[in-house]
Amino acid sequence: MSEGYEDTGYDAPASSPCLLDSLHPEILRQSAPPASLALVNSLSRVFGMRLDHEHGESPDNRFLGDLAGLFQQRKLEPETTLEVHDAPWSQVYLIQYGVMRLYREAPSGRIAVHHFFSEGDLIWPVFGRTRTRRNTLCLTTVTNCTLWTASFPAFRSAVTARGEGAWAGFALSLTEELAELTSMREFRKQTMPAKERYQLLLEEYPELVQRVPDNQLAAWLGVVPATFSRLKNAKTGK
């Protein structure tokens, strides 16, 4: 028996998880929080609101609760297409887990990836054209995804009901973010060689590089898959 070991009368577990599995009477078991709590917390971050646990009936709490009631949870496999071109985009998506891509597809089948979304991101039809049959954007899961989905018209009505300027203030932030990222990526494509753009990809999006297939990263970077493979092999020394 080693020094410091106390004989408790039962086989001591090797780790905390084992202790939970042993059903020891002194362990207080707590039920997992409901999935709806994760949804409300995510919405509070999206809208920059702090949940007031002391005053459950505060205006912000009521708004977040009403908004959460519009969403339904969905679990999807990779390469599940949710929005396609030539069809109105009518849903809002909040990612609890996973990665999704926003892209356009030419009649030839060539893909131009515009953006990747991941945990905590709220995705909705930012541009007016996207909400009509003239829509040119597609949305597809990249990995296994757990999503919360809601009707866009209902979501917009709930936000608009908060008062004049509420929707415009909310919508502007994502619109500006997408416009900024798109213009910067286009600028780099026009002014930087592929090698430099690949290095920036590794520095700015290390997690996406680990989770997204190379052919999709190539489309995002604006190079053909063979070029992306050469850049990757040169970096790893293969």
XYZ file of C-alpha atoms in Angstrom:
238
model
C 0.000 0.000 0.000
C 1.513 3.378 -1.030
C 1.918 6.283 1.378
C -1.181 8.477 1.614
C -3.587 5.761 0.476
C -6.690 5.475 2.627
C -8.532 2.171 2.718
C -12.123 3.187 2.068
C -13.519 -0.307 1.977
C -14.173 -0.262 -1.751
C -12.042 -0.179 -4.860
C -11.202 3.462 -5.407
C -11.836 4.544 -8.996
C -8.982 5.683 -11.178
C -10.595 8.950 -12.245
C -13.587 11.234 -11.813
C -15.552 9.764 -14.742
C -15.102 6.313 -13.252
C -16.393 7.635 -9.942
C -19.574 8.796 -11.610
C -20.015 5.396 -13.192
C -19.606 3.647 -9.834
C -22.950 5.021 -8.530
C -21.277 5.961 -5.266
C -23.949 7.258 -2.860
C -21.984 10.407 -1.969
C -21.955 11.634 -5.566
C -24.672 14.198 -6.279
C -25.949 13.609 -9.788
C -27.110 16.607 -11.760
C -29.283 16.344 -14.818
C -27.941 17.808 -18.046
C -29.308 21.270 -18.889
C -32.104 21.240 -21.475
C -31.155 21.850 -25.084
C -33.383 24.929 -25.073
C -31.004 26.584 -22.585
C -28.154 26.312 -25.092
C -30.428 27.930 -27.674
C -31.343 30.864 -25.423
C -27.694 31.377 -24.447
C -26.678 31.404 -28.114
C -29.402 33.901 -28.997
C -28.331 36.148 -26.128
C -24.796 36.232 -27.562
C -26.052 36.889 -31.098
C -28.093 39.880 -29.932
C -25.543 41.093 -27.398
C -27.980 40.677 -24.508
C -27.172 39.488 -21.029
C -29.581 36.958 -19.552
C -30.981 38.310 -16.293
C -31.375 35.269 -14.059
C -32.525 37.353 -11.087
C -35.380 39.006 -12.959
C -36.778 36.353 -15.248
C -39.476 38.638 -16.650
C -37.171 41.377 -17.898
C -37.939 42.644 -21.439
C -34.755 41.080 -22.840
C -35.489 37.737 -21.199
C -39.020 37.719 -22.581
C -37.756 38.616 -26.044
C -35.149 35.834 -26.028
C -37.679 33.337 -24.691
C -40.250 34.246 -27.344
C -37.596 34.078 -30.047
C -36.374 30.675 -28.856
C -39.933 29.383 -29.160
C -39.717 29.836 -32.932
C -36.826 27.379 -33.315
C -36.764 23.614 -33.747
C -33.658 21.463 -33.358
C -32.378 19.393 -36.279
C -29.445 16.981 -36.497
C -28.023 16.559 -39.981
C -25.312 14.558 -41.718
C -22.514 16.079 -43.828
C -23.428 17.307 -47.314
C -27.083 17.949 -46.479
C -28.266 20.801 -48.695
C -30.653 23.188 -46.961
C -30.900 26.053 -49.432
C -30.512 25.962 -53.229
C -30.375 28.547 -56.002
C -33.519 29.541 -57.898
C -35.620 28.989 -54.760
C -36.519 31.538 -52.049
C -34.538 31.168 -48.839
C -37.082 31.170 -46.024
C -35.270 29.796 -42.950
C -32.957 31.019 -40.196
C -30.239 28.676 -38.916
C -28.358 28.815 -35.620
C -25.439 26.385 -35.397
C -25.091 24.585 -32.075
C -22.459 22.215 -33.461
C -20.836 21.807 -36.867
C -19.660 23.687 -39.948
C -21.728 24.891 -42.933
C -20.738 26.516 -46.212
C -22.366 29.306 -48.204
C -21.616 29.082 -51.914
C -22.712 29.561 -55.496
C -22.742 26.815 -58.107
C -22.376 27.513 -61.840
C -24.327 25.504 -64.454
C -21.017 23.792 -65.248
C -20.871 22.516 -61.674
C -18.017 24.781 -60.630
C -18.322 25.952 -57.016
C -17.422 29.325 -55.508
C -17.409 29.127 -51.701
C -18.143 32.505 -50.108
C -18.136 31.729 -46.395
C -17.982 29.006 -43.752
C -20.142 29.198 -40.622
C -19.535 27.331 -37.368
C -20.706 27.078 -33.759
C -22.664 30.085 -32.523
C -23.235 31.592 -35.963
C -26.709 32.715 -37.011
C -27.376 32.335 -40.749
C -30.271 34.020 -42.517
C -31.060 35.445 -45.992
C -29.169 38.705 -45.682
C -29.808 39.971 -49.208
C -33.296 40.750 -50.505
C -32.690 38.800 -53.702
C -31.962 35.697 -51.625
C -35.577 35.679 -50.460
C -36.915 35.413 -54.021
C -36.708 32.912 -56.861
C -33.746 34.894 -58.155
C -31.690 33.545 -55.257
C -28.213 32.405 -56.342
C -26.869 31.222 -52.969
C -26.739 27.664 -51.630
C -26.240 26.437 -48.057
C -24.966 22.950 -47.196
C -23.594 21.198 -44.120
C -19.877 20.373 -44.185
C -19.761 18.214 -41.047
C -22.348 16.533 -38.870
C -24.442 19.439 -37.626
C -26.826 20.177 -34.794
C -28.887 23.176 -35.864
C -31.767 25.279 -34.621
C -34.052 26.380 -37.462
C -36.895 28.897 -37.611
C -39.079 30.588 -40.199
C -37.351 33.745 -41.423
C -40.592 35.801 -41.703
C -41.539 34.872 -38.119
C -38.007 35.594 -36.878
C -37.918 38.973 -38.581
C -41.360 39.898 -37.243
C -40.266 39.076 -33.687
C -37.177 41.279 -33.963
C -39.060 44.099 -35.713
C -41.667 44.105 -32.933
C -39.032 45.399 -30.495
C -39.375 48.835 -32.024
C -38.302 51.140 -34.805
C -34.822 50.387 -36.055
C -34.541 47.076 -34.208
C -34.324 44.959 -37.352
C -32.032 47.370 -39.198
C -29.643 47.496 -36.261
C -29.513 43.722 -35.989
C -29.227 43.049 -39.716
C -26.514 45.601 -40.343
C -23.847 43.795 -38.310
C -23.946 40.541 -40.297
C -24.363 42.361 -43.614
C -21.253 44.439 -42.906
C -19.281 41.398 -41.752
C -20.044 39.391 -44.892
C -19.332 42.374 -47.140
C -16.010 43.030 -45.410
C -14.867 39.410 -45.602
C -15.926 39.079 -49.231
C -14.165 42.258 -50.338
C -10.987 41.358 -48.441
C -10.901 37.882 -49.950
C -11.383 39.328 -53.436
C -8.633 41.882 -52.810
C -6.227 39.161 -51.732
C -7.148 37.022 -54.721
C -6.260 39.904 -57.048
C -3.071 41.036 -55.305
C -1.495 38.012 -53.574
C -0.018 34.801 -54.944
C -1.718 31.559 -53.915
C 1.144 30.670 -51.561
C 0.606 33.807 -49.471
C -3.160 33.346 -49.428
C -2.708 29.765 -48.232
C -0.432 30.931 -45.407
C -3.054 33.451 -44.297
C -5.675 30.701 -44.376
C -3.576 28.627 -41.969
C -3.029 31.590 -39.650
C -6.559 32.998 -39.611
C -8.664 29.828 -39.771
C -6.647 26.973 -38.208
C -9.750 25.164 -36.941
C -11.497 25.244 -40.312
C -8.387 23.794 -41.952
C -8.762 20.795 -39.642
C -12.508 20.349 -40.190
C -13.208 21.243 -43.817
C -12.274 19.000 -46.797
C -9.408 20.253 -48.957
C -11.498 20.612 -52.113
C -13.850 23.028 -50.325
C -10.959 25.010 -48.866
C -9.515 25.220 -52.382
C -12.790 26.669 -53.697
C -12.779 29.201 -50.860
C -9.155 30.130 -51.529
C -9.835 30.490 -55.239
C -7.507 27.759 -56.539
C -8.044 24.374 -58.159
C -7.717 21.291 -55.887
C -4.398 20.266 -57.477
C -2.868 23.650 -56.632
C -4.194 23.460 -53.087
C -2.666 20.002 -52.705
C 0.739 21.286 -53.867
C 0.568 24.200 -51.429
C -0.358 21.877 -48.588
C 2.384 19.351 -49.388
C 5.001 22.091 -49.707
C 4.032 23.395 -46.271
C 4.183 19.988 -44.607
C 7.344 18.957 -46.441
C 5.785 15.992 -48.223
